[in-house]
Coordinates of C-alpha atoms and ligand atoms in Angstrom, one line a residue:
Chain A
M1258 CA 34.6 18.2 17.1
N1259 CA 38.1 16.2 17.7
C1260 CA 38.3 16.0 21.3
D1261 CA 42.0 16.0 23.2
T1262 CA 43.0 12.5 23.6
T1263 CA 44.0 12.4 27.3
T1264 CA 42.5 9.8 29.2
Q1265 CA 40.3 11.8 31.3
Q1266 CA 38.8 14.0 28.4
I1267 CA 37.9 10.8 26.6
T1268 CA 36.5 9.2 29.7
L1269 CA 34.2 12.1 29.9
N1270 CA 32.9 12.0 26.3
Y1271 CA 31.9 8.2 26.4
Q1272 CA 29.3 9.2 28.6
E1273 CA 28.2 11.5 25.9
L1274 CA 28.6 9.3 23.0
K1275 CA 26.8 6.4 25.1
D1276 CA 23.7 8.8 25.5
M1277 CA 23.8 9.8 21.6
A1278 CA 23.6 6.4 20.6
L1279 CA 20.9 5.4 23.2
Q1280 CA 19.1 8.4 21.5
I1281 CA 19.7 7.1 18.0
R1282 CA 18.1 4.0 18.9
R1283 CA 15.2 5.6 20.6
D1284 CA 14.7 7.6 17.5
T1285 CA 15.1 4.8 15.2
I1286 CA 12.4 2.8 16.9
R1287 CA 10.0 6.0 16.9
M1288 CA 10.9 6.8 13.3
I1289 CA 9.7 3.6 12.0
S1290 CA 7.3 2.8 14.1
F1291 CA 5.3 6.2 13.4
R1292 CA 5.7 5.7 9.4
G1293 CA 4.9 1.8 9.5
S1294 CA 7.8 0.9 7.8
G1295 CA 11.9 1.3 7.6
H1296 CA 15.1 -1.0 8.4
P1297 CA 15.6 -1.0 12.0
G1298 CA 18.0 -3.9 12.6
G1299 CA 21.1 -2.4 10.9
A1300 CA 20.4 1.2 11.9
L1301 CA 20.3 0.0 15.7
G1302 CA 23.8 -1.9 15.0
I1303 CA 25.3 1.2 13.6
A1304 CA 24.1 3.6 16.6
D1305 CA 27.2 3.7 18.5
I1306 CA 29.6 3.8 15.3
L1307 CA 27.5 6.9 14.2
A1308 CA 27.6 8.7 17.7
A1309 CA 31.7 8.2 17.6
L1310 CA 32.0 9.7 14.2
Y1311 CA 29.8 12.9 14.8
G1312 CA 30.7 13.1 18.3
Y1313 CA 34.1 12.4 18.4
S1314 CA 36.0 11.7 15.1
M1315 CA 34.8 13.6 12.0
D1316 CA 35.6 17.1 11.7
H1317 CA 32.4 18.8 10.9
A1318 CA 29.7 21.1 12.2
P1319 CA 26.7 22.6 10.4
D1320 CA 27.9 25.7 9.6
R1321 CA 30.7 24.3 7.8
L1322 CA 28.8 22.4 5.1
N1323 CA 30.2 24.8 2.4
D1324 CA 33.6 24.1 3.6
P1325 CA 35.9 22.2 1.8
H1326 CA 38.2 21.0 4.4
R1327 CA 35.4 19.2 6.2
D1328 CA 35.1 15.7 6.7
R1329 CA 32.4 13.8 4.7
L1330 CA 30.2 10.5 5.2
V1331 CA 29.3 8.2 2.7
L1332 CA 26.2 6.1 3.7
S1333 CA 26.7 3.3 1.0
N1334 CA 24.1 1.1 3.0
G1335 CA 21.5 3.7 2.6
H1336 CA 18.6 1.4 4.2
I1337 CA 20.1 2.3 7.7
C1338 CA 19.5 6.1 7.0
A1339 CA 16.9 6.2 10.2
A1340 CA 20.1 6.2 12.3
W1341 CA 21.7 8.6 10.4
Y1342 CA 18.9 11.0 10.1
S1343 CA 18.7 10.6 13.9
V1344 CA 22.5 11.9 14.4
L1345 CA 22.0 15.1 11.9
S1346 CA 19.0 16.0 14.0
L1347 CA 21.0 15.5 17.2
Q1348 CA 23.9 17.5 15.8
G1349 CA 21.6 20.2 14.5
Y1350 CA 21.8 19.7 10.9
I1351 CA 18.1 19.0 11.0
P1352 CA 15.3 19.9 13.0
R1353 CA 14.3 17.3 15.4
E1354 CA 10.5 17.4 14.6
E1355 CA 11.3 16.7 11.0
L1356 CA 12.3 13.0 11.9
S1357 CA 8.5 12.2 11.7
T1358 CA 8.3 12.8 8.1
H1359 CA 10.7 10.0 7.4
R1360 CA 9.8 7.9 4.4
A1361 CA 6.6 10.2 3.6
I1362 CA 5.5 11.7 0.4
N1363 CA 7.0 15.0 0.1
S1364 CA 9.7 14.7 2.6
R1365 CA 13.5 15.3 2.8
L1366 CA 14.2 12.1 4.6
Q1367 CA 13.7 9.8 2.2
G1368 CA 13.5 6.0 2.5
H1369 CA 16.9 6.0 1.2
P1370 CA 19.3 9.3 1.2
A1371 CA 18.5 11.0 -1.5
R1372 CA 20.9 14.1 -2.5
D1373 CA 18.0 15.7 -4.3
K1374 CA 16.3 16.3 -1.2
L1375 CA 19.4 17.2 1.0
P1376 CA 21.7 18.5 -1.0
L1377 CA 24.9 19.3 1.0
L1378 CA 24.1 16.7 3.6
V1379 CA 23.6 13.5 1.3
E1380 CA 27.2 13.2 -0.2
T1381 CA 25.8 10.7 -2.9
S1382 CA 22.2 8.9 -3.1
S1383 CA 22.3 5.4 -2.1
G1384 CA 20.0 2.7 -1.7
P1385 CA 21.1 0.1 -4.4
L1386 CA 24.0 -1.6 -2.6
G1387 CA 27.5 -1.4 -3.4
Q1388 CA 27.5 2.1 -4.9
G1389 CA 29.0 4.3 -2.1
L1390 CA 32.6 3.5 -2.1
S1391 CA 33.6 4.2 -5.8
V1392 CA 32.0 7.5 -5.3
A1393 CA 33.9 8.1 -1.9
N1394 CA 37.2 7.2 -3.7
G1395 CA 36.4 10.3 -6.2
L1396 CA 35.5 12.6 -3.2
A1397 CA 38.8 11.3 -1.6
L1398 CA 40.9 11.9 -4.9
A1399 CA 39.4 15.3 -5.4
K1400 CA 40.2 16.6 -1.8
R1401 CA 44.2 14.8 -2.6
L1402 CA 44.0 17.1 -6.0
D1403 CA 42.7 20.5 -4.2
G1404 CA 44.8 19.9 -1.3
H1405 CA 41.7 19.8 0.9
S1406 CA 42.3 18.3 4.3
G1407 CA 39.8 16.3 6.0
R1408 CA 38.7 12.9 5.4
V1409 CA 36.3 10.9 3.7
Y1410 CA 34.3 8.3 5.6
C1411 CA 32.0 5.4 4.1
I1412 CA 30.1 3.0 5.8
V1413 CA 29.0 -0.3 4.1
G1414 CA 27.1 -3.5 5.1
D1415 CA 28.7 -6.8 5.2
G1416 CA 26.1 -8.4 3.1
E1417 CA 26.7 -5.4 0.8
M1418 CA 30.2 -6.3 0.3
Q1419 CA 28.9 -9.4 -2.2
E1420 CA 28.3 -6.6 -4.5
G1421 CA 31.3 -6.6 -7.0
I1422 CA 31.9 -3.2 -7.6
I1423 CA 33.1 -3.0 -3.9
W1424 CA 35.8 -5.1 -4.9
E1425 CA 36.7 -3.1 -7.6
A1426 CA 36.5 0.0 -5.6
L1427 CA 38.7 -1.7 -2.8
L1428 CA 41.4 -2.0 -5.4
T1429 CA 40.9 1.7 -6.7
S1430 CA 41.4 3.1 -2.7
S1431 CA 44.8 1.1 -2.1
H1432 CA 45.8 1.6 -5.9
F1433 CA 45.6 5.2 -5.4
K1434 CA 46.9 5.2 -1.8
L1435 CA 43.9 7.0 -0.4
A1436 CA 45.2 7.2 3.0
N1437 CA 42.5 10.1 3.6
L1438 CA 39.9 7.5 3.4
T1439 CA 38.4 5.5 6.6
L1440 CA 36.0 2.7 5.4
I1441 CA 33.7 1.1 7.9
V1442 CA 32.2 -2.2 7.5
A1443 CA 29.1 -2.7 9.6
F1444 CA 29.9 -6.6 10.0
N1445 CA 26.9 -7.9 11.6
N1446 CA 27.1 -11.5 9.9
L1447 CA 23.3 -10.8 8.9
Q1448 CA 21.6 -9.8 5.4
I1449 CA 17.8 -10.5 4.7
D1450 CA 18.1 -13.9 3.8
G1451 CA 20.0 -14.9 6.6
E1452 CA 23.4 -15.2 7.7
V1453 CA 26.4 -13.7 5.6
A1454 CA 28.7 -16.9 6.0
K1455 CA 26.1 -19.4 4.7
I1456 CA 24.7 -17.0 1.9
K1457 CA 27.9 -15.9 0.4
N1458 CA 30.6 -15.8 2.7
L1459 CA 33.1 -12.9 3.0
E1460 CA 35.7 -14.5 5.5
P1461 CA 38.7 -14.2 6.4
L1462 CA 37.7 -10.5 5.7
A1463 CA 40.4 -9.1 7.6
E1464 CA 43.0 -11.1 5.5
K1465 CA 41.4 -10.8 2.1
L1466 CA 41.5 -6.8 2.8
S1467 CA 44.9 -6.4 4.3
R1468 CA 45.8 -8.6 0.8
F1469 CA 44.0 -5.5 -1.2
G1470 CA 46.5 -3.2 0.5
W1471 CA 44.3 -1.9 3.1
K1472 CA 45.4 -1.1 6.7
V1473 CA 42.8 -3.4 8.7
I1474 CA 41.5 -2.7 12.0
D1475 CA 39.1 -5.3 13.5
I1476 CA 36.8 -4.0 16.5
N1477 CA 34.0 -4.7 18.5
G1478 CA 31.6 -2.1 17.1
H1479 CA 29.6 -1.2 20.4
D1480 CA 33.1 -0.8 22.6
F1481 CA 33.6 3.1 22.5
D1482 CA 36.9 2.3 23.4
Q1483 CA 37.8 0.4 20.8
I1484 CA 35.7 2.6 18.0
V1485 CA 37.6 5.8 18.9
Q1486 CA 41.1 4.0 19.0
A1487 CA 40.2 2.5 15.6
F1488 CA 39.5 5.9 14.2
E1489 CA 42.7 7.3 16.0
A1490 CA 44.5 4.8 14.3
A1491 CA 42.8 5.2 10.8
K1492 CA 44.2 8.8 10.7
G1493 CA 47.4 8.1 11.9
E1494 CA 47.7 5.8 8.4
K1495 CA 49.8 8.1 5.7
N1496 CA 50.4 5.4 2.8
Q1497 CA 47.1 3.4 2.6
P1498 CA 43.3 3.5 3.1
A1499 CA 42.2 2.0 6.3
V1500 CA 39.1 -0.2 6.9
I1501 CA 37.8 -0.7 10.3
I1502 CA 35.8 -4.1 10.4
A1503 CA 33.2 -2.9 13.0
R1504 CA 31.8 -6.5 14.5
T1505 CA 28.3 -5.4 15.4
I1506 CA 24.8 -6.9 16.5
M1507 CA 21.9 -6.3 14.3
G1508 CA 19.2 -5.1 16.6
K1509 CA 21.5 -4.0 19.5
G1510 CA 20.3 -2.6 22.6
I1511 CA 16.6 -4.4 22.2
P1512 CA 17.0 -8.3 23.4
F1513 CA 14.2 -9.5 21.0
M1514 CA 15.4 -7.8 17.7
E1515 CA 19.2 -8.7 18.4
N1516 CA 20.8 -11.2 15.7
D1517 CA 17.4 -11.9 14.4
P1518 CA 17.6 -11.1 10.3
K1519 CA 13.7 -10.7 10.6
W1520 CA 14.5 -7.1 11.9
H1521 CA 16.4 -6.0 8.8
G1522 CA 13.4 -4.8 7.3
A1523 CA 10.6 -5.1 9.7
C1524 CA 8.7 -2.9 11.4
P1525 CA 7.9 -3.2 15.0
S1526 CA 4.0 -3.4 16.0
P1527 CA 3.1 -0.9 18.3
E1528 CA 3.6 -3.1 21.5
E1529 CA 6.5 -4.1 20.5
A1530 CA 7.7 -0.7 19.7
K1531 CA 6.5 0.1 23.5
K1532 CA 8.8 -2.6 24.7
A1533 CA 11.7 -1.9 22.7
L1534 CA 11.7 1.7 24.0
E1535 CA 11.6 0.7 27.6
Y1536 CA 14.4 -1.8 27.1
L1537 CA 16.2 1.2 26.0
G1538 CA 15.7 3.4 28.5
Y1539 CA 15.8 7.4 27.9
A1540 CA 18.9 9.5 27.1
S1541 CA 19.8 12.0 30.0
N1542 CA 20.9 14.7 27.5
Y1543 CA 18.2 14.4 24.7
S1544 CA 14.6 14.3 24.5
D1545 CA 12.1 12.5 22.0
F1546 CA 11.1 14.0 18.9
P1547 CA 7.9 15.3 18.6
V1548 CA 5.2 13.6 16.3
P1549 CA 2.2 15.7 15.1
E1550 CA -0.5 15.3 17.2
E1551 CA -3.6 14.1 15.0
A1552 CA -1.4 11.2 14.1
E1553 CA -0.7 10.0 17.8
Chain B
M1425 CA -5.5 -21.9 -10.6
N1426 CA -7.6 -19.4 -9.0
F1427 CA -6.7 -16.6 -6.7
R1428 CA -8.6 -14.2 -4.5
S1429 CA -8.7 -10.9 -5.5
H1430 CA -5.7 -8.7 -4.5
T1431 CA -3.4 -11.3 -4.4
P1432 CA 0.1 -9.7 -5.1
V1433 CA 1.2 -10.9 -8.7
R1434 CA 4.4 -12.2 -7.1
D1435 CA 2.3 -14.6 -5.1
A1436 CA 1.1 -16.1 -8.3
F1437 CA 4.6 -16.1 -9.6
G1438 CA 5.8 -18.1 -6.8
K1439 CA 2.9 -20.8 -7.1
A1440 CA 3.7 -21.2 -10.9
L1441 CA 7.2 -21.3 -10.3
L1442 CA 6.3 -24.3 -7.9
E1443 CA 4.5 -25.8 -10.5
L1444 CA 7.2 -25.8 -13.2
G1445 CA 9.5 -27.2 -10.5
N1446 CA 7.4 -30.2 -10.7
S1447 CA 6.4 -30.5 -14.3
N1448 CA 10.2 -29.3 -15.6
P1449 CA 13.5 -30.5 -14.2
D1450 CA 15.3 -28.2 -16.4
V1451 CA 13.8 -25.3 -14.3
V1452 CA 16.2 -23.6 -11.8
V1453 CA 16.0 -20.3 -9.9
L1454 CA 18.3 -18.0 -8.4
T1455 CA 17.6 -15.2 -6.3
A1456 CA 20.0 -12.4 -4.6
D1457 CA 18.9 -12.0 -1.1
L1458 CA 15.4 -11.6 -1.7
T1459 CA 13.9 -15.0 -1.5
E1460 CA 11.1 -14.3 0.0
A1461 CA 10.3 -10.7 -1.0
I1462 CA 9.9 -12.3 -4.5
R1463 CA 8.2 -15.4 -3.5
V1464 CA 10.6 -18.0 -4.4
H1465 CA 10.7 -19.7 -0.7
W1466 CA 8.0 -22.0 -2.1
F1467 CA 10.4 -23.5 -4.9
A1468 CA 13.6 -23.5 -2.7
K1469 CA 12.4 -25.2 0.1
A1470 CA 10.9 -27.9 -2.7
F1471 CA 13.7 -28.2 -4.7
P1472 CA 16.5 -27.0 -2.8
H1473 CA 19.2 -28.4 -5.1
R1474 CA 17.7 -26.5 -8.0
F1475 CA 17.9 -23.3 -5.8
F1476 CA 20.7 -21.1 -6.0
Q1477 CA 21.5 -18.2 -3.6
M1478 CA 23.7 -15.8 -5.2
G1479 CA 23.9 -13.3 -2.3
I1480 CA 23.9 -9.5 -3.3
S1481 CA 25.3 -10.1 -6.3
E1482 CA 23.2 -9.3 -9.1
N1483 CA 25.6 -8.8 -12.3
D1484 CA 26.8 -12.2 -11.1
M1485 CA 23.5 -13.9 -10.7
I1486 CA 22.8 -12.7 -14.4
G1487 CA 26.0 -14.2 -15.7
T1488 CA 25.7 -17.4 -13.9
A1489 CA 21.9 -17.9 -15.3
A1490 CA 23.3 -17.3 -18.9
G1491 CA 25.9 -20.1 -18.1
L1492 CA 23.2 -22.4 -16.9
A1493 CA 21.2 -21.8 -19.6
L1494 CA 23.4 -22.0 -22.2
A1495 CA 24.0 -25.5 -21.0
G1496 CA 20.5 -26.3 -21.7
K1497 CA 18.8 -25.3 -18.0
I1498 CA 15.9 -22.7 -17.8
P1499 CA 17.1 -20.5 -15.4
F1500 CA 14.2 -17.9 -13.6
V1501 CA 16.5 -15.0 -12.2
T1502 CA 14.8 -13.1 -9.5
T1503 CA 15.3 -9.7 -7.6
F1504 CA 13.8 -6.3 -7.5
A1505 CA 13.5 -4.8 -11.2
V1506 CA 16.0 -1.8 -10.6
F1507 CA 18.7 -4.4 -9.6
A1508 CA 17.7 -6.7 -12.8
T1509 CA 17.4 -4.2 -15.4
S1510 CA 19.7 -1.0 -14.4
L1511 CA 22.3 -2.4 -12.2
A1512 CA 22.8 -5.8 -14.2
N1513 CA 22.1 -4.3 -17.5
L1514 CA 25.2 -5.3 -19.3
P1515 CA 25.0 -9.1 -18.3
V1516 CA 21.3 -8.7 -19.2
R1517 CA 22.4 -7.2 -22.9
L1518 CA 25.4 -9.2 -23.7
S1519 CA 25.4 -12.5 -21.6
V1520 CA 21.7 -13.0 -22.1
G1521 CA 20.4 -10.9 -25.0
Y1522 CA 23.3 -11.1 -27.4
N1523 CA 23.9 -15.0 -26.6
Q1524 CA 19.8 -15.4 -26.9
A1525 CA 20.2 -17.3 -23.6
N1526 CA 17.0 -18.8 -22.4
V1527 CA 17.0 -17.0 -19.2
K1528 CA 13.8 -15.6 -17.7
I1529 CA 14.3 -12.6 -15.7
A1530 CA 11.4 -12.1 -13.3
A1531 CA 11.7 -8.6 -11.3
S1532 CA 9.3 -7.6 -8.7
H1533 CA 8.9 -4.1 -7.6
G1534 CA 8.6 -2.8 -11.2
G1535 CA 7.0 0.9 -11.2
I1536 CA 6.7 3.4 -9.0
T1537 CA 4.4 2.2 -6.3
V1538 CA 7.1 0.6 -3.8
G1539 CA 6.4 2.4 -0.8
G1540 CA 8.9 4.2 1.6
D1541 CA 11.9 3.1 0.0
G1542 CA 11.8 5.8 -2.7
A1543 CA 13.4 6.7 -5.8
S1544 CA 16.4 4.6 -6.1
H1545 CA 14.1 1.5 -5.4
Q1546 CA 11.4 2.8 -8.2
S1547 CA 11.8 1.3 -11.4
F1548 CA 9.8 2.9 -14.1
D1549 CA 12.4 2.7 -17.0
D1550 CA 12.7 -1.0 -16.6
L1551 CA 10.1 -1.8 -19.7
A1552 CA 12.1 0.7 -22.0
L1553 CA 15.4 -0.8 -20.9
M1554 CA 14.2 -4.2 -21.5
R1555 CA 12.4 -3.4 -24.8
M1556 CA 15.8 -2.1 -26.3
I1557 CA 17.3 -5.4 -26.1
P1558 CA 16.9 -7.2 -29.7
G1559 CA 15.0 -10.7 -29.3
M1560 CA 13.9 -9.9 -25.6
T1561 CA 10.4 -10.9 -24.8
V1562 CA 8.8 -8.4 -22.3
V1563 CA 6.0 -9.3 -20.4
A1564 CA 3.8 -7.4 -17.3
P1565 CA 1.0 -9.1 -16.2
S1566 CA -2.1 -7.4 -14.8
D1567 CA -3.4 -9.5 -12.1
A1568 CA -2.6 -12.8 -10.0
T1569 CA -4.4 -15.0 -12.5
E1570 CA -2.6 -13.5 -15.5
A1571 CA 0.9 -13.8 -13.8
Y1572 CA 0.1 -17.4 -13.1
K1573 CA -0.4 -18.2 -16.8
A1574 CA 2.5 -15.7 -17.8
T1575 CA 4.9 -17.8 -15.8
L1576 CA 3.8 -20.9 -17.5
A1577 CA 4.0 -19.4 -21.0
I1578 CA 7.2 -17.7 -20.6
A1579 CA 9.0 -21.1 -19.4
E1580 CA 7.7 -22.7 -22.2
H1581 CA 9.0 -20.1 -24.8
K1582 CA 12.3 -20.4 -26.5
G1583 CA 14.4 -17.3 -25.6
P1584 CA 15.2 -14.5 -23.1
V1585 CA 12.5 -13.1 -21.2
Y1586 CA 11.9 -10.0 -18.9
M1587 CA 9.0 -10.3 -16.8
R1588 CA 8.0 -7.2 -14.6
L1589 CA 5.7 -8.0 -11.4
G1590 CA 4.2 -4.8 -9.9
R1591 CA 4.0 -4.5 -6.1
I1592 CA 0.7 -3.2 -5.5
P1593 CA -2.0 -5.9 -5.1
T1594 CA -4.6 -5.7 -7.8
P1595 CA -8.1 -6.8 -8.3
L1596 CA -8.6 -9.9 -10.5
I1597 CA -9.7 -8.9 -14.1
T1598 CA -8.5 -11.6 -16.1
T1599 CA -10.1 -15.2 -15.7
P1600 CA -8.3 -18.6 -15.2
E1601 CA -10.2 -19.5 -18.7
S1602 CA -9.2 -16.6 -20.9
P1603 CA -6.7 -17.4 -23.2
F1604 CA -2.9 -16.5 -22.7
N1605 CA -0.7 -16.0 -25.7
L1606 CA 2.6 -14.3 -25.6
G1607 CA 2.5 -11.4 -28.1
K1608 CA -1.4 -11.2 -28.2
A1609 CA -3.1 -8.1 -26.6
Q1610 CA -6.7 -9.1 -25.2
V1611 CA -9.5 -6.5 -25.9
L1612 CA -11.5 -6.3 -22.5
R1613 CA -14.2 -4.1 -23.6
A1614 CA -15.6 -3.3 -26.8
G1615 CA -15.9 0.6 -27.9
S1616 CA -15.5 2.9 -30.8
D1617 CA -15.1 6.5 -29.5
V1618 CA -11.3 6.2 -27.8
A1619 CA -9.3 3.1 -27.2
I1620 CA -7.4 2.7 -24.2
F1621 CA -4.2 0.7 -24.0
S1622 CA -3.0 -0.4 -20.8
I1623 CA -0.2 -2.6 -19.0
G1624 CA 0.5 -4.3 -16.3
T1625 CA -0.8 -2.9 -12.7
M1626 CA -2.8 -0.1 -14.3
L1627 CA -5.5 -2.4 -16.0
S1628 CA -8.0 -1.8 -13.4
I1629 CA -7.9 1.9 -13.0
T1630 CA -8.1 1.9 -17.1
I1631 CA -11.5 -0.1 -16.5
E1632 CA -12.7 2.3 -14.0
A1633 CA -12.1 5.1 -16.3
A1634 CA -14.0 3.6 -19.1
Q1635 CA -16.9 3.0 -16.7
T1636 CA -17.0 6.3 -15.9
L1637 CA -16.5 7.2 -19.7
E1638 CA -19.6 4.9 -20.4
T1639 CA -21.9 6.8 -17.9
K1640 CA -20.7 10.3 -19.9
G1641 CA -21.6 8.6 -23.0
V1642 CA -18.1 7.9 -24.0
S1643 CA -17.7 4.4 -25.6
A1644 CA -13.9 3.3 -24.7
R1645 CA -12.2 0.1 -26.1
V1646 CA -10.1 -1.3 -23.3
I1647 CA -7.4 -3.4 -24.5
N1648 CA -4.8 -5.4 -22.0
I1649 CA -1.1 -5.4 -23.3
H1650 CA 0.5 -8.0 -21.1
T1651 CA 3.1 -8.3 -23.8
L1652 CA 5.3 -5.0 -24.6
K1653 CA 7.4 -6.9 -26.9
P1654 CA 6.7 -8.5 -29.4
L1655 CA 4.0 -6.1 -29.6
D1656 CA 0.2 -7.1 -31.1
S1657 CA 0.3 -4.3 -33.7
D1658 CA -2.7 -5.7 -35.7
V1659 CA -4.7 -4.9 -32.4
I1660 CA -3.3 -1.5 -32.2
L1661 CA -4.2 -0.8 -35.9
E1662 CA -7.5 -2.1 -35.8
A1663 CA -8.0 0.0 -32.8
A1664 CA -6.6 3.2 -34.6
R1665 CA -8.7 2.7 -37.7
E1666 CA -11.7 1.8 -35.8
C1667 CA -11.5 4.4 -32.9
G1668 CA -9.2 7.3 -34.4
C1669 CA -7.8 8.1 -31.2
L1670 CA -5.5 6.2 -28.5
V1671 CA -4.7 6.8 -24.8
T1672 CA -1.6 4.4 -23.6
V1673 CA -1.6 4.0 -19.5
E1674 CA 1.5 2.8 -17.7
E1675 CA 3.4 2.5 -14.3
H1676 CA 5.9 3.8 -16.3
T1677 CA 8.0 6.8 -18.1
I1678 CA 6.1 7.6 -21.3
L1679 CA 9.6 7.8 -22.7
G1680 CA 10.2 4.5 -24.5
G1681 CA 7.3 2.3 -22.7
L1682 CA 3.9 1.5 -23.9
G1683 CA 3.4 5.0 -24.9
G1684 CA 6.4 4.7 -27.1
A1685 CA 5.9 1.3 -28.4
V1686 CA 2.3 2.4 -29.4
S1687 CA 3.4 5.5 -30.9
E1688 CA 5.8 3.7 -33.1
V1689 CA 3.4 1.3 -34.6
I1690 CA 0.7 4.0 -35.5
S1691 CA 3.2 7.0 -36.7
C1692 CA 4.7 4.6 -38.9
N1693 CA 1.4 3.1 -40.5
Y1694 CA -1.9 4.9 -39.1
P1695 CA -1.3 7.9 -37.6
V1696 CA -4.0 9.1 -35.2
P1697 CA -4.1 11.3 -32.1
I1698 CA -2.3 9.7 -28.9
E1699 CA -2.3 10.8 -25.5
M1700 CA -0.1 9.0 -22.8
V1701 CA -0.7 8.4 -19.1
G1702 CA 2.6 7.7 -17.4
I1703 CA 5.3 9.3 -15.5
K1704 CA 6.9 12.4 -16.9
D1705 CA 10.7 12.7 -17.3
T1706 CA 11.3 12.5 -13.5
F1707 CA 12.7 10.6 -10.5
G1708 CA 10.1 9.4 -7.9
E1709 CA 10.2 9.5 -4.0
S1710 CA 9.0 7.6 -0.9
G1711 CA 5.2 7.7 -0.1
G1712 CA 2.5 5.2 0.0
P1713 CA 1.1 3.8 -3.0
E1714 CA -2.2 5.6 -3.5
E1715 CA -0.5 9.2 -2.6
I1716 CA 2.6 8.3 -4.9
L1717 CA -0.3 7.4 -8.1
K1718 CA -1.9 10.6 -7.3
K1719 CA 0.9 12.8 -7.0
Y1720 CA 2.5 11.3 -10.2
G1721 CA -0.9 11.2 -12.4
L1722 CA -1.8 7.5 -12.4
T1723 CA -5.2 7.8 -11.5
A1724 CA -8.6 6.7 -13.3
R1725 CA -9.4 10.7 -13.2
N1726 CA -6.0 11.3 -15.3
V1727 CA -7.2 8.4 -17.9
V1728 CA -10.6 9.9 -18.4
K1729 CA -8.9 13.4 -18.9
A1730 CA -6.6 11.9 -21.1
C1731 CA -9.4 10.5 -23.2
Y1732 CA -11.5 13.4 -23.5
K1733 CA -8.5 15.6 -24.7
V1734 CA -7.5 13.0 -27.4
I1735 CA -11.2 12.9 -28.4
E1736 CA -11.2 16.5 -28.7
R1737 CA -7.7 16.6 -30.8
K1738 CA -9.6 13.8 -33.0
R1739 CA -12.4 16.0 -33.6
N1740 CA -10.1 19.0 -34.3
R1741 CA -8.4 17.2 -37.1
A1742 CA -12.1 16.1 -38.8
Ligands
TPP497 C1 21.9 -3.9 -5.5 C2 20.9 -4.3 -4.1 N1 20.4 -5.4 -4.1 C3 19.6 -5.7 -3.2 C4 18.8 -4.8 -2.4 C5 17.9 -5.2 -1.2 N2 18.5 -5.2 -0.1 C6 18.7 -4.1 0.7 S1 19.3 -4.2 2.1 C7 19.7 -5.8 1.8 C8 20.5 -6.5 2.9 C9 21.9 -6.0 3.2 O1 22.9 -6.5 4.0 P1 23.8 -6.1 5.0 O2 24.4 -5.1 4.0 O3 24.4 -7.2 5.4 O4 22.9 -4.9 5.9 P2 22.1 -5.1 7.0 O5 21.1 -6.2 7.1 O6 23.0 -5.6 8.2 O7 21.3 -3.7 7.5 C10 19.4 -6.1 0.5 C11 19.6 -7.2 0.1 C12 19.4 -3.8 -2.6 N3 19.1 -2.5 -1.9 N4 20.7 -3.1 -3.2

């Protein structure tokens, strides 16, 4: 779904991306509220990035799952998967009505992405933080070995970067000059117990990553202009992996959830969910996924 | 300390830590971005200088705890069971186990009942993993009262300990008065047709099963194994001799946990038929605790069925 990068084309698509991100946020709130558990904060924060990945940057299509040249996405911070399941349904990979099964017994949409349940869609099972970037490196190395085009994208949380294996993997990516890899850090400066900077500081992150041999792009992760340009810049890199530090807001789009670590993993009450959906408003091109009647 | 029924065991753990903070200045607590989830926020608030927030760095946390212990502290490290035992297995094995460092690993979310989080967060191989480490004491309290006593007891004990705290709130079965000694099993119900061994959160369904069996004229002995290692082989062999068949019940894989440990004891000393109620060789999934327990065969009915089966096997041998 690469689009033309003439100014006009991009302007046109922005409204589409915004609309998709809005629907991702609506779906996230409704999935979590329907099931009574989940992780809304990070999911709301990553919605714009996911919309831009699937709606603009990634080379992918539902009928190309067996195509080795397609782009791949590794969701290392698996807890934000509500937003990802939503974008998969909006892109035609899974039925919309399946979203209501999220986190239920016998569902394919597990509380953390599970490859045994969704073999072609989940590149690697995640949940325990820190594991995804190493697997993404492996996928990127294999692409290079096999002469396959396409990129590997990987998303990690900022708190997640406190895991040691992340730093081992960062060395691997740059050591092997994995220019076909783009890492996205969902940097909202929050984790479960509070502020990342207070719990175990990562800053100055851009400087550290640059010293680790990465091309670093530091952006506002809610500004589609910056997001799209960052993806393009990453694609332009031929000798080293690129990392996009996406400064985002936990709970983005819902004022009473924004920047409050409580919403990392709390489920909104029915009233809060209703209020949240009111704040979000409706997306023009999409409608909400249906939920089973007896449960409503 | 008195708890209300269905108090989560991690609440009791948190309260006991607070008491330890007051009574023992060497006790320190470490956590990895799960302060409230594992109820160490009471300790953190009362003793901020003895509380270390390590961030999401479990390997580092276990190693740091080992260093603190080697320098004379009594560190309690806290996280979810899967991260303590699988993710950080090497530092647990080397820096804690091989060094025989006086570290207390207290892990919540041990078992299959973790709710929506699913397979990646379920930990039902933790007891087996920890049991394989030489010198590691392995404890799994069954209710809040027992968790409280166990926390105080492991602080007293010299040497590495793994304590599993399940997630489901359990009814109170043990009492504040009943003795708690590490390594000593507790016979909670007399019986002679079959002996049922339970560990941790499975105690209440085990007792329920024994009650059902009683109404059918089957006399079941119930034994609470709160310490998987060192295992109370005397109580196990006595039960094997007197009942002639055994059933084990655990929120854990039947490979290498309670079923495995009891089998090792009887097969080398006094072989009798045994049936194991536990999770088969599989990964888990998301789901509510009750529906998960049912799907994975961990209900009182499963225990009753296992008892009938093992009694039948005993009869066929006679
Ligand atoms: C190895 C590991 N340790 C702990 C956890 C529990 N946990 C889940 S999410 C989370 C916080 C993650 O913070 P961050 O990466 O910043 O994500 P955000 O809260 O911004 O969504 C923690 C500690 C985990 N899933 N994996």
